[in-house]
Coordinates of C-alpha atoms and ligand atoms in Angstrom, one line a residue:
Chain A
M25 CA 19.2 35.5 14.5
T26 CA 16.7 32.7 13.8
I27 CA 16.8 33.2 9.9
E28 CA 20.6 33.0 10.4
I29 CA 20.6 29.6 11.8
L30 CA 18.0 28.3 9.3
T31 CA 20.2 29.4 6.5
S32 CA 23.8 28.4 7.7
P33 CA 25.4 25.4 6.0
F34 CA 25.2 22.6 8.9
M35 CA 21.2 23.5 8.6
R36 CA 21.0 23.4 5.0
Y37 CA 22.6 20.1 5.3
A38 CA 20.5 19.0 8.3
L39 CA 17.5 19.9 6.3
L40 CA 18.6 18.0 2.9
A41 CA 19.1 14.9 5.1
A42 CA 15.9 15.2 6.8
V43 CA 14.0 15.6 3.3
I44 CA 15.7 12.3 1.9
T45 CA 14.5 10.7 4.5
G46 CA 11.3 12.1 4.5
V47 CA 10.7 11.2 1.2
S48 CA 12.1 7.8 1.0
A49 CA 11.2 6.1 4.4
P50 CA 7.2 6.4 3.8
A51 CA 7.5 5.4 0.0
L52 CA 9.0 2.1 1.0
G53 CA 7.2 1.9 4.5
T54 CA 3.9 1.8 2.4
Y55 CA 4.5 -1.7 1.4
L56 CA 5.4 -2.7 5.1
V57 CA 2.3 -1.1 6.2
Q58 CA 0.3 -3.1 3.5
R59 CA 1.7 -6.4 4.3
R60 CA 1.1 -5.4 8.1
L61 CA 4.8 -5.6 9.1
A62 CA 4.9 -2.2 10.0
L63 CA 7.6 -2.9 13.1
I64 CA 9.9 -4.7 10.7
G65 CA 12.0 -1.6 10.3
D66 CA 12.1 -1.2 13.8
G67 CA 13.8 -4.9 14.1
I68 CA 16.3 -4.0 11.2
G69 CA 17.0 -0.8 13.1
H70 CA 18.0 -2.8 15.9
V71 CA 20.1 -5.0 14.3
A72 CA 21.6 -2.3 12.4
L73 CA 22.9 -1.0 15.9
T74 CA 25.4 -3.8 16.0
G75 CA 26.7 -2.5 12.7
V76 CA 27.3 0.7 14.0
A77 CA 29.4 -0.6 16.8
V78 CA 31.4 -2.7 14.8
G79 CA 32.0 0.2 12.8
L80 CA 33.1 2.2 16.0
L81 CA 35.2 -0.4 17.0
T82 CA 37.1 -1.2 14.1
A83 CA 37.4 2.8 13.3
T84 CA 35.7 2.0 10.0
S85 CA 32.5 4.0 8.7
P86 CA 29.9 3.2 10.9
V87 CA 27.4 3.8 8.4
L88 CA 28.7 1.4 6.2
T89 CA 28.8 -1.2 8.8
A90 CA 25.1 -0.3 9.8
M91 CA 24.2 -0.8 6.3
L92 CA 25.7 -4.3 5.8
A93 CA 24.4 -5.6 9.2
A94 CA 20.8 -4.3 8.3
V95 CA 20.8 -5.8 5.0
A96 CA 22.0 -9.1 6.5
G97 CA 19.4 -9.0 9.2
A98 CA 16.9 -7.9 6.6
I99 CA 17.5 -11.2 4.4
V100 CA 17.5 -13.1 7.7
I101 CA 14.3 -12.0 8.6
E102 CA 12.8 -12.6 5.3
L103 CA 13.8 -16.1 5.2
V104 CA 12.4 -16.6 8.7
R105 CA 9.2 -14.8 7.4
E106 CA 8.9 -17.1 4.1
R107 CA 9.3 -20.2 6.2
G108 CA 6.1 -18.9 7.9
R109 CA 6.6 -20.8 10.9
T110 CA 4.6 -20.3 14.3
S111 CA 8.2 -19.4 16.0
G112 CA 9.0 -17.1 13.4
D113 CA 7.9 -14.5 15.8
V114 CA 10.2 -15.8 18.9
A115 CA 13.3 -16.1 15.9
L116 CA 12.3 -12.3 15.1
A117 CA 12.3 -11.4 18.9
V118 CA 15.7 -13.0 19.1
L119 CA 17.2 -11.1 16.3
F120 CA 16.1 -7.8 17.5
Y121 CA 17.0 -8.0 21.0
G122 CA 20.3 -9.8 20.0
G123 CA 20.9 -6.9 17.9
I124 CA 20.8 -4.0 20.2
A125 CA 22.5 -6.1 23.0
G126 CA 25.1 -6.7 20.7
G127 CA 25.6 -3.3 19.6
V128 CA 25.8 -2.2 23.1
F129 CA 28.0 -4.7 24.2
L130 CA 30.5 -4.1 21.5
V131 CA 30.4 -0.1 21.9
N132 CA 31.1 -0.7 25.7
L133 CA 34.3 -2.8 25.0
S134 CA 35.9 -0.2 23.3
A135 CA 37.1 2.9 26.0
S136 CA 37.7 5.4 23.7
H137 CA 33.8 5.8 22.8
T138 CA 31.4 7.6 25.0
N139 CA 27.5 6.7 25.0
T140 CA 27.0 10.2 23.4
N141 CA 28.3 8.6 20.6
L142 CA 26.2 5.5 20.7
M143 CA 23.1 8.2 21.2
T144 CA 23.9 10.0 18.0
Y145 CA 22.9 6.7 16.0
L146 CA 20.0 5.7 18.2
F147 CA 18.1 8.9 18.4
G148 CA 19.8 10.7 15.2
S149 CA 21.9 13.8 14.7
P150 CA 21.1 15.4 11.2
L151 CA 22.8 18.8 12.6
T152 CA 26.3 17.3 12.4
T153 CA 25.6 15.8 8.5
T154 CA 28.8 16.6 6.1
R155 CA 29.0 17.0 2.7
E156 CA 30.2 13.4 2.3
D157 CA 27.1 12.1 4.3
L158 CA 25.0 14.0 2.4
V159 CA 26.1 12.2 -1.0
V160 CA 26.0 8.6 0.4
L161 CA 22.4 9.9 1.9
A162 CA 21.4 10.9 -1.9
L163 CA 22.5 8.0 -3.4
L164 CA 20.8 5.4 -1.0
G165 CA 17.7 7.6 -1.2
A166 CA 17.6 7.6 -4.9
A167 CA 17.9 3.7 -4.8
V168 CA 15.2 3.4 -2.5
L169 CA 12.8 5.5 -4.2
A170 CA 13.7 3.9 -7.5
V171 CA 12.9 0.3 -6.2
A172 CA 9.4 1.7 -4.2
L173 CA 8.4 3.8 -7.2
G174 CA 9.6 2.1 -10.5
L175 CA 8.6 -1.5 -9.1
R176 CA 5.0 -0.5 -7.6
P177 CA 3.0 -2.9 -9.7
W178 CA 5.0 -5.7 -8.6
L179 CA 5.5 -5.1 -5.2
F180 CA 1.8 -4.1 -4.6
A181 CA 0.8 -7.5 -6.0
V182 CA 3.2 -9.2 -3.8
C183 CA 2.5 -7.5 -0.7
H184 CA -1.2 -7.6 -1.5
D185 CA -1.3 -11.0 -1.9
E186 CA 1.4 -13.2 -2.0
E187 CA 0.0 -16.5 -3.2
Y188 CA -2.0 -14.7 -6.2
A189 CA 1.4 -13.3 -7.0
R190 CA 3.1 -16.8 -7.2
V191 CA 0.0 -18.2 -9.0
S192 CA 0.5 -15.4 -11.7
G193 CA 4.4 -16.4 -12.1
L194 CA 5.9 -13.1 -10.5
P195 CA 9.3 -13.6 -9.0
V196 CA 7.8 -13.4 -5.6
R197 CA 11.1 -14.6 -3.7
L198 CA 13.1 -12.1 -5.6
L199 CA 10.7 -8.9 -4.9
N200 CA 10.7 -10.4 -1.3
L201 CA 14.0 -9.9 -0.8
L202 CA 14.5 -6.8 -2.9
L203 CA 12.0 -5.5 -0.4
A204 CA 13.9 -6.5 2.7
V205 CA 17.1 -5.1 1.4
T206 CA 15.7 -1.9 0.3
T207 CA 14.0 -1.5 4.1
A208 CA 17.6 -2.2 5.2
L209 CA 18.8 0.8 3.1
T210 CA 16.1 2.9 4.2
V211 CA 17.2 2.3 7.9
T212 CA 20.7 3.2 6.8
V213 CA 19.2 6.3 5.3
A214 CA 16.9 7.2 8.2
M215 CA 19.9 6.7 10.7
R216 CA 21.1 10.2 10.2
A217 CA 17.9 12.0 10.5
V218 CA 15.6 10.5 13.3
G219 CA 18.1 7.6 14.5
L220 CA 17.4 3.7 14.6
L221 CA 15.0 3.7 17.3
L222 CA 12.8 6.2 15.4
V223 CA 13.2 5.0 11.8
S224 CA 10.0 2.9 12.0
A225 CA 7.9 5.8 12.8
L226 CA 9.0 7.6 9.6
M227 CA 8.2 4.6 7.7
V228 CA 4.7 4.2 9.1
V229 CA 3.3 7.2 10.7
P230 CA 2.8 9.4 7.4
V231 CA 1.6 6.0 6.0
A232 CA -0.7 5.5 8.7
T233 CA -2.1 9.6 8.0
A234 CA -2.3 9.1 4.3
Q235 CA -4.5 6.3 4.1
L236 CA -7.1 8.2 6.3
L237 CA -7.3 10.4 3.5
A238 CA -6.1 8.9 0.3
G239 CA -8.3 7.0 -2.3
G240 CA -6.1 4.0 -3.1
F241 CA -2.9 2.7 -2.9
R242 CA -0.8 5.1 -5.3
A243 CA -2.1 7.8 -3.7
T244 CA -1.8 6.9 -0.3
Q245 CA 2.0 6.1 -1.3
W246 CA 2.5 9.7 -2.8
L247 CA 0.5 11.8 0.1
A248 CA 2.5 9.8 2.7
M249 CA 5.8 10.8 0.8
A250 CA 4.6 14.4 1.0
I251 CA 3.6 14.3 4.9
G252 CA 7.1 12.9 5.4
V253 CA 9.1 15.7 3.9
L254 CA 6.8 18.1 5.5
A255 CA 7.3 16.8 8.9
A256 CA 11.1 16.2 8.2
G257 CA 11.5 19.7 7.0
A258 CA 9.5 21.4 9.7
G259 CA 11.1 19.3 12.6
I260 CA 14.5 20.4 11.3
G261 CA 13.4 23.9 11.1
F262 CA 11.6 23.8 14.6
A263 CA 14.6 22.2 16.3
G264 CA 16.9 24.7 14.7
V265 CA 15.1 27.7 16.0
Y266 CA 14.1 25.9 19.4
D267 CA 17.2 23.8 19.8
T268 CA 14.9 20.7 20.5
A269 CA 15.8 17.1 19.4
P270 CA 15.7 17.0 15.6
G271 CA 14.8 13.4 15.4
A272 CA 12.1 13.6 18.3
T273 CA 10.8 16.6 17.0
I274 CA 10.4 15.2 13.3
V275 CA 8.5 12.2 14.8
L276 CA 6.3 14.0 17.2
L277 CA 5.3 16.4 14.3
A278 CA 4.4 13.5 12.4
I279 CA 2.3 12.0 15.1
G280 CA 0.7 15.1 15.6
G281 CA -0.3 15.4 11.9
F282 CA -1.7 11.9 12.3
A283 CA -3.6 12.8 15.5
V284 CA -5.0 15.9 13.9
T285 CA -5.8 14.0 10.6
T286 CA -7.8 11.4 12.7
V287 CA -9.9 13.6 14.5
V288 CA -10.7 15.7 11.5
V289 CA -11.9 13.0 9.4
A290 CA -13.8 11.3 12.3
G291 CA -15.7 14.8 12.1
W292 CA -15.9 14.8 9.0
R293 CA -17.5 11.3 8.6
R294 CA -20.1 12.2 11.4
V295 CA -21.2 15.1 9.4
R296 CA -21.6 12.9 6.2
R297 CA -23.6 10.3 8.2
V298 CA -26.4 12.8 8.7
R299 CA -26.6 12.8 4.7
P300 CA -25.7 9.5 3.5
D301 CA -23.9 9.0 0.2
A302 CA -26.6 8.3 -2.3
R303 CA -24.5 5.8 -4.1
D304 CA -24.6 3.5 -1.0
G305 CA -28.5 3.5 -1.2
P306 CA -30.2 0.4 -2.7
A307 CA -27.4 -1.7 -2.6
V308 CA -27.9 -5.4 -3.8
E309 CA -26.1 -6.7 -0.6
P310 CA -27.6 -6.2 2.9
P311 CA -25.7 -3.4 4.5
E312 CA -24.2 -5.3 7.4
V313 CA -22.0 -7.4 5.2
V314 CA -20.2 -4.4 4.3
L315 CA -16.7 -4.8 5.7
T316 CA -14.9 -1.7 7.3
R317 CA -11.0 -2.7 6.8
Chain B
M26 CA -7.1 -31.6 -36.2
P27 CA -4.5 -32.2 -33.2
V28 CA -6.2 -33.2 -30.0
S29 CA -5.4 -30.5 -27.4
P30 CA -3.8 -31.9 -24.0
P31 CA -6.1 -31.7 -20.9
V32 CA -6.0 -28.3 -19.3
L33 CA -5.2 -29.8 -15.9
A34 CA -4.2 -33.1 -15.4
V35 CA -3.7 -34.5 -11.9
R36 CA -2.3 -38.1 -11.5
A37 CA -1.8 -40.2 -8.4
L38 CA -1.2 -37.1 -6.6
S39 CA -0.1 -37.1 -2.7
A40 CA 0.3 -33.6 -1.2
G41 CA -0.2 -31.8 1.9
Y42 CA 1.3 -29.5 4.7
P43 CA 4.3 -30.1 6.5
D44 CA 3.9 -33.0 8.9
R45 CA 0.1 -33.4 7.5
P46 CA -0.6 -35.1 4.5
V47 CA -3.9 -34.5 3.2
L48 CA -4.5 -35.6 -0.3
R49 CA -4.0 -39.4 -1.1
D50 CA -3.9 -41.0 -4.5
V51 CA -5.9 -38.4 -6.3
S52 CA -6.2 -38.5 -10.3
L53 CA -8.4 -36.0 -12.3
A54 CA -8.3 -34.2 -15.8
V55 CA -9.9 -31.1 -17.0
A56 CA -10.8 -30.6 -20.6
P57 CA -10.7 -27.2 -22.5
G58 CA -14.2 -26.1 -22.2
E59 CA -15.1 -28.1 -19.0
V60 CA -16.8 -27.2 -15.9
L61 CA -15.3 -29.6 -13.1
A62 CA -16.8 -29.1 -9.8
I63 CA -15.1 -30.6 -6.7
L64 CA -17.4 -31.1 -4.0
G65 CA -16.8 -32.4 -0.4
A66 CA -17.3 -31.7 3.1
N67 CA -15.2 -28.9 5.3
G68 CA -11.6 -30.4 5.3
S69 CA -12.0 -32.8 2.8
G70 CA -8.8 -31.3 0.9
K71 CA -10.7 -29.3 -1.5
S72 CA -8.4 -26.2 -1.2
T73 CA -5.6 -28.2 -0.6
L74 CA -6.0 -30.0 -4.1
V75 CA -6.3 -26.7 -6.1
R76 CA -3.4 -25.0 -4.3
A77 CA -1.2 -28.0 -4.9
A78 CA -2.4 -27.9 -8.6
L79 CA -1.6 -24.3 -8.9
G80 CA 2.0 -25.0 -7.5
L81 CA 1.3 -23.6 -4.2
L82 CA 1.8 -26.6 -2.2
P83 CA 5.0 -29.2 -2.4
V84 CA 3.9 -32.3 -4.1
T85 CA 4.9 -35.5 -2.0
T86 CA 4.2 -38.1 -5.1
G87 CA 2.2 -38.0 -8.2
T88 CA 2.6 -35.4 -11.2
I89 CA 0.6 -32.4 -12.2
S90 CA 0.3 -30.8 -15.6
L91 CA -1.1 -27.6 -16.7
F92 CA -2.0 -27.4 -20.6
G93 CA 0.2 -30.2 -21.6
T94 CA 3.2 -29.1 -19.5
A95 CA 4.6 -30.5 -16.1
L96 CA 3.7 -28.0 -13.4
P97 CA 7.6 -27.0 -12.7
R98 CA 8.2 -26.3 -16.1
F99 CA 5.0 -24.5 -16.7
R100 CA 5.7 -21.0 -17.4
Q101 CA 2.7 -19.7 -19.2
R102 CA 1.0 -18.4 -15.9
H103 CA -1.4 -15.7 -17.7
R104 CA -3.2 -18.8 -18.6
I105 CA -4.8 -19.2 -15.1
G106 CA -7.0 -17.1 -13.1
Y107 CA -7.3 -17.9 -9.5
V108 CA -10.0 -17.0 -6.8
P109 CA -8.6 -18.2 -3.5
Q110 CA -11.0 -19.2 -0.7
R111 CA -10.8 -16.0 1.5
V112 CA -13.1 -13.5 3.1
G113 CA -12.6 -10.1 1.8
A114 CA -9.8 -8.3 -0.6
G115 CA -8.4 -6.0 1.8
S116 CA -5.0 -5.2 2.8
G117 CA -3.1 -3.0 5.3
V118 CA -3.2 0.2 2.9
P119 CA -6.6 0.5 1.2
A120 CA -6.5 0.0 -2.7
T121 CA -9.1 0.5 -5.0
V122 CA -11.0 -1.8 -7.3
A123 CA -9.0 -1.1 -10.1
E124 CA -5.3 -1.6 -8.5
V125 CA -6.7 -4.8 -7.1
V126 CA -7.8 -6.2 -10.6
S127 CA -4.5 -4.5 -12.3
S128 CA -2.6 -6.8 -10.6
G129 CA -4.3 -9.7 -11.9
R130 CA -2.9 -8.5 -15.4
L131 CA 0.7 -8.5 -14.2
A132 CA 0.8 -12.2 -15.3
R133 CA 0.6 -11.2 -19.0
R134 CA 2.0 -7.7 -18.3
R135 CA 5.2 -9.2 -17.1
L136 CA 7.9 -6.7 -16.3
R137 CA 6.8 -3.9 -19.0
W138 CA 7.0 -0.6 -16.8
L139 CA 4.1 0.9 -18.7
P140 CA 0.6 -0.9 -19.2
R141 CA -0.4 -1.0 -22.8
A142 CA -3.8 -0.1 -24.0
T143 CA -4.3 -3.7 -24.2
D144 CA -3.6 -4.4 -20.6
R145 CA -5.7 -1.3 -19.5
A146 CA -8.5 -2.6 -21.9
A147 CA -8.4 -5.9 -20.2
V148 CA -8.6 -4.6 -16.7
A149 CA -11.8 -2.7 -17.7
R150 CA -13.6 -5.5 -19.3
A151 CA -12.7 -7.7 -16.2
I152 CA -14.0 -5.2 -13.8
A153 CA -17.2 -4.8 -16.3
A154 CA -17.8 -8.6 -16.5
V155 CA -18.3 -9.1 -12.6
G156 CA -20.7 -5.6 -12.8
L157 CA -18.2 -3.4 -10.9
A158 CA -17.6 -0.6 -13.3
D159 CA -19.2 2.3 -11.6
R160 CA -16.9 1.0 -8.2
R161 CA -13.9 0.8 -10.2
R162 CA -12.5 3.7 -8.2
D163 CA -13.8 2.8 -4.7
L164 CA -11.6 1.3 -1.9
V165 CA -11.9 -2.4 -2.0
G166 CA -12.5 -2.3 1.9
T167 CA -15.4 -0.1 1.4
L168 CA -17.5 -2.9 -0.5
S169 CA -19.5 -5.5 0.9
G170 CA -18.4 -9.0 1.1
G171 CA -19.8 -10.2 -2.1
Q172 CA -18.7 -7.2 -3.9
Q173 CA -15.2 -8.0 -2.8
Q174 CA -15.6 -11.5 -3.9
R175 CA -16.2 -10.1 -7.0
T176 CA -13.5 -8.0 -7.3
L177 CA -11.2 -11.3 -6.9
I178 CA -13.0 -12.9 -9.5
A179 CA -12.4 -9.9 -11.8
R180 CA -8.8 -9.9 -10.9
A181 CA -8.7 -13.6 -11.9
L182 CA -10.2 -12.6 -15.2
A183 CA -7.6 -9.6 -15.7
S184 CA -5.3 -12.1 -17.5
E185 CA -7.5 -13.1 -20.1
P186 CA -6.9 -16.8 -18.6
D187 CA -7.6 -20.3 -20.3
L188 CA -8.4 -22.0 -17.0
L189 CA -10.3 -20.5 -14.0
V190 CA -9.6 -22.1 -10.7
L191 CA -12.4 -21.1 -8.2
D192 CA -12.2 -22.0 -4.5
E193 CA -15.8 -21.5 -3.3
P194 CA -16.3 -18.1 -5.2
T195 CA -19.9 -17.8 -4.6
T196 CA -19.5 -17.9 -0.6
G197 CA -21.2 -15.1 0.7
V198 CA -22.6 -13.8 -2.6
D199 CA -26.5 -12.9 -2.6
A200 CA -28.8 -14.9 -5.0
A201 CA -29.0 -12.0 -7.7
S202 CA -25.0 -11.9 -7.5
Q203 CA -24.8 -15.6 -7.7
L204 CA -27.0 -15.4 -11.2
A205 CA -24.5 -12.8 -12.2
F206 CA -21.6 -14.8 -11.7
A207 CA -23.1 -17.8 -13.2
A208 CA -23.7 -15.4 -16.2
T209 CA -20.2 -14.3 -16.1
I210 CA -18.8 -18.1 -16.3
R211 CA -21.0 -19.1 -18.8
G212 CA -19.7 -16.6 -21.2
F213 CA -16.0 -17.6 -19.9
V214 CA -16.8 -21.2 -20.8
A215 CA -18.8 -20.3 -24.1
G216 CA -15.4 -18.5 -25.0
G217 CA -13.6 -21.8 -24.7
G218 CA -12.3 -21.4 -21.1
A219 CA -12.3 -24.4 -18.5
V220 CA -13.3 -24.0 -14.9
V221 CA -12.2 -25.8 -11.9
L222 CA -15.0 -24.6 -9.3
V223 CA -14.8 -25.7 -5.5
A224 CA -18.3 -25.4 -4.2
H225 CA -20.5 -26.6 -1.5
E226 CA -23.6 -25.2 -3.0
L227 CA -23.6 -25.3 -6.6
G228 CA -26.7 -23.0 -6.9
P229 CA -27.3 -21.3 -10.1
L230 CA -23.7 -22.8 -11.3
A231 CA -25.0 -26.3 -11.2
E232 CA -26.5 -26.2 -14.9
L233 CA -23.0 -25.2 -16.1
V234 CA -21.1 -28.1 -14.4
S235 CA -20.3 -31.0 -16.8
R236 CA -18.8 -33.2 -14.3
S237 CA -18.1 -33.4 -10.4
V238 CA -15.6 -35.2 -8.3
V239 CA -16.4 -35.5 -4.6
L240 CA -13.3 -35.6 -2.0
D241 CA -13.4 -37.4 1.2
H242 CA -11.0 -37.2 3.4
G243 CA -8.4 -36.4 0.9
R244 CA -9.2 -39.2 -1.6
V245 CA -11.7 -38.9 -4.6
V246 CA -14.9 -40.9 -3.8
P247 CA -15.7 -43.4 -6.5
P248 CA -18.9 -42.3 -8.7
G249 CA -21.4 -44.7 -7.4
P250 CA -25.2 -45.3 -8.5
G251 CA -27.7 -42.5 -7.6
R252 CA -24.9 -39.9 -7.8
T253 CA -26.3 -37.2 -10.3
G254 CA -23.0 -35.4 -10.6
D255 CA -22.0 -36.5 -13.8
R256 CA -23.7 -35.2 -16.7
A257 CA -23.4 -35.9 -20.3
P258 CA -21.3 -33.0 -22.0
D259 CA -24.3 -32.2 -24.2
H260 CA -26.6 -31.5 -21.2
V261 CA -24.2 -28.7 -20.1
H262 CA -25.6 -25.1 -20.5
P263 CA -28.7 -26.3 -22.6
H264 CA -30.1 -22.7 -22.4
A265 CA -28.3 -20.5 -24.8
P266 CA -26.5 -17.8 -23.2
A267 CA -28.1 -14.2 -23.1
E268 CA -24.9 -12.1 -22.5
P269 CA -22.1 -11.6 -25.0
P270 CA -20.1 -14.7 -24.8
G271 CA -16.6 -14.4 -23.8
I272 CA -16.2 -10.3 -24.0
W273 CA -12.9 -10.4 -21.8
R274 CA -11.5 -12.6 -24.0
G275 CA -11.1 -10.7 -27.3
N276 CA -7.9 -9.5 -28.4
H277 CA -5.4 -12.1 -28.0
R278 CA -6.5 -14.8 -30.2
Ligands
ATP4 N1 -2.0 -24.3 6.3 C1 -2.5 -25.5 6.6 N2 -1.4 -26.2 7.4 C2 -1.8 -27.3 7.9 N3 -3.0 -27.9 7.7 C3 -3.9 -27.4 6.9 C4 -3.6 -26.5 6.4 N4 -4.7 -26.0 5.8 C5 -5.7 -26.8 5.6 N5 -5.1 -27.9 6.5 C6 -5.7 -29.0 6.9 O1 -5.9 -29.9 5.9 C7 -7.2 -30.4 5.4 C8 -7.6 -30.1 4.4 O2 -8.2 -28.7 4.5 P1 -8.9 -27.9 2.9 O3 -8.6 -26.7 3.4 O4 -8.2 -28.4 1.8 O5 -10.2 -28.3 3.1 P2 -11.3 -27.9 2.5 O6 -12.0 -29.2 1.7 O7 -11.2 -26.9 1.4 O8 -12.6 -27.4 3.4 P3 -13.6 -26.2 3.4 O9 -14.7 -26.5 2.9 O10 -13.8 -25.9 4.7 O11 -12.8 -25.0 2.6 C9 -7.8 -30.1 6.9 O12 -8.2 -31.3 7.7 C10 -7.1 -29.0 7.3 O13 -7.2 -29.3 8.9
MG5 MG1 -11.3 -24.9 1.3

């Protein structure tokens, strides 16, 4: 019986949708975490909700309108960030809450649409993925991966030290806008599997887990992608068998993985501290200068 | 033999931050092979000056030119290596020494997707030049403050620059490492490079400095009697460098 559920076509589509999300969200999220903008995906998700509402209201594809709203929101956020004013924080808050309030307001204008419909976009509905959805998801996911992996050296440089990238003559503004737009695409991809309110979780939590284990930026990115796929796949499977909310299950699995990893790594460090690494021995610098990130 | 233009020329520069002018009428020039020290109290505008010279701050009035090209039209960015004044080189996601130093190579690598052998060799040389060869795969966040500073110096060296702009590079660096750093800079200068060095304490770098400029409240203090800052060029690095000169400057010239 459970096997039948797992091999049914809608389950397969759900699994594929989740895996596409699980691999692309952390790939892009690595840059957001590096830049300490972990919650930016959340903000763009809020803005995308207004786009969804516009789509529902005008009976056009909510995915398309969400994507347009997300891209527009991401560009505005990037321009505000670039100004670097202290008021940027407030401007972002206005954008985030305006996005979600606008979405709810617009959806309620149309009597024909119930709140269930809105919930679908807020918390995801991978089990309703159609073949056409899947094609769109695959294309968007491929675009996200192409940027996140193909432009790694340049995006790394810009996110690591923007001033240095500018001195190096890199097209900093173009790279920043590209990163913003790609974040918006990632939000659109993840909307199906985990919903707009949980998008950020898949962009951030696998990265947080991976950086506990990996020994470098590139390694963190790859490991985060693997963790994302694992959490997404297992989450869909679990949700299919036990009939839980798929988006929430995926995110809870990812967070569970993070918690377990934290405990294990802390334990491992404690064990190692008993026998200190020989390499850290006669350092030239006094040990109290050591900066733990 | 044609006279080569100054590596950096700043003329009558006024610059600063929005609603906060800092520099007023600053002029200076750095010739090839020269080491210019910029001295001054906290808040006198030293960092503002070098940041404006690199195009990181808007210029209110005055002109800046690099290698004879006006700053807005200057494209040979790989000819500049910059070490910002900052504590640490860490970031949100841990990165290795090699990853951070490699990002300094992009100015020369441009948009080539795969690094060439020369790119990788230059990165390796830069890391070796600051004595971190055995730590290249270590996370920058696990290094000491002085080692992180050296990582940033290696990043600046990775593009094989002709001008190094160093904003208090030896702050938080111990005496032994300062000596090693001085040796690195001596090698760089011996290979023909020019240096702009912002510092409070010159320490072992003092003997390398060919000229110094003192800033006070955003203005250049006119050289007066009793100042020992200006040295005749033939008194610069009187002791022959013991280390291989310009080891990271090999291939491209
Ligand atoms: N980002 C900024 N925004 C506004 N004002 C700034 C900024 N950075 C520096 N300033 C101001 O510009 C003036 C010069 O600062 P600057 O950093 O150039 O000094 P400095 O000579 O490098 O000092 P230090 O020795 O402490 O490094 C200071 O009065 C400072 O308040
Ligand atoms: Mg300064």
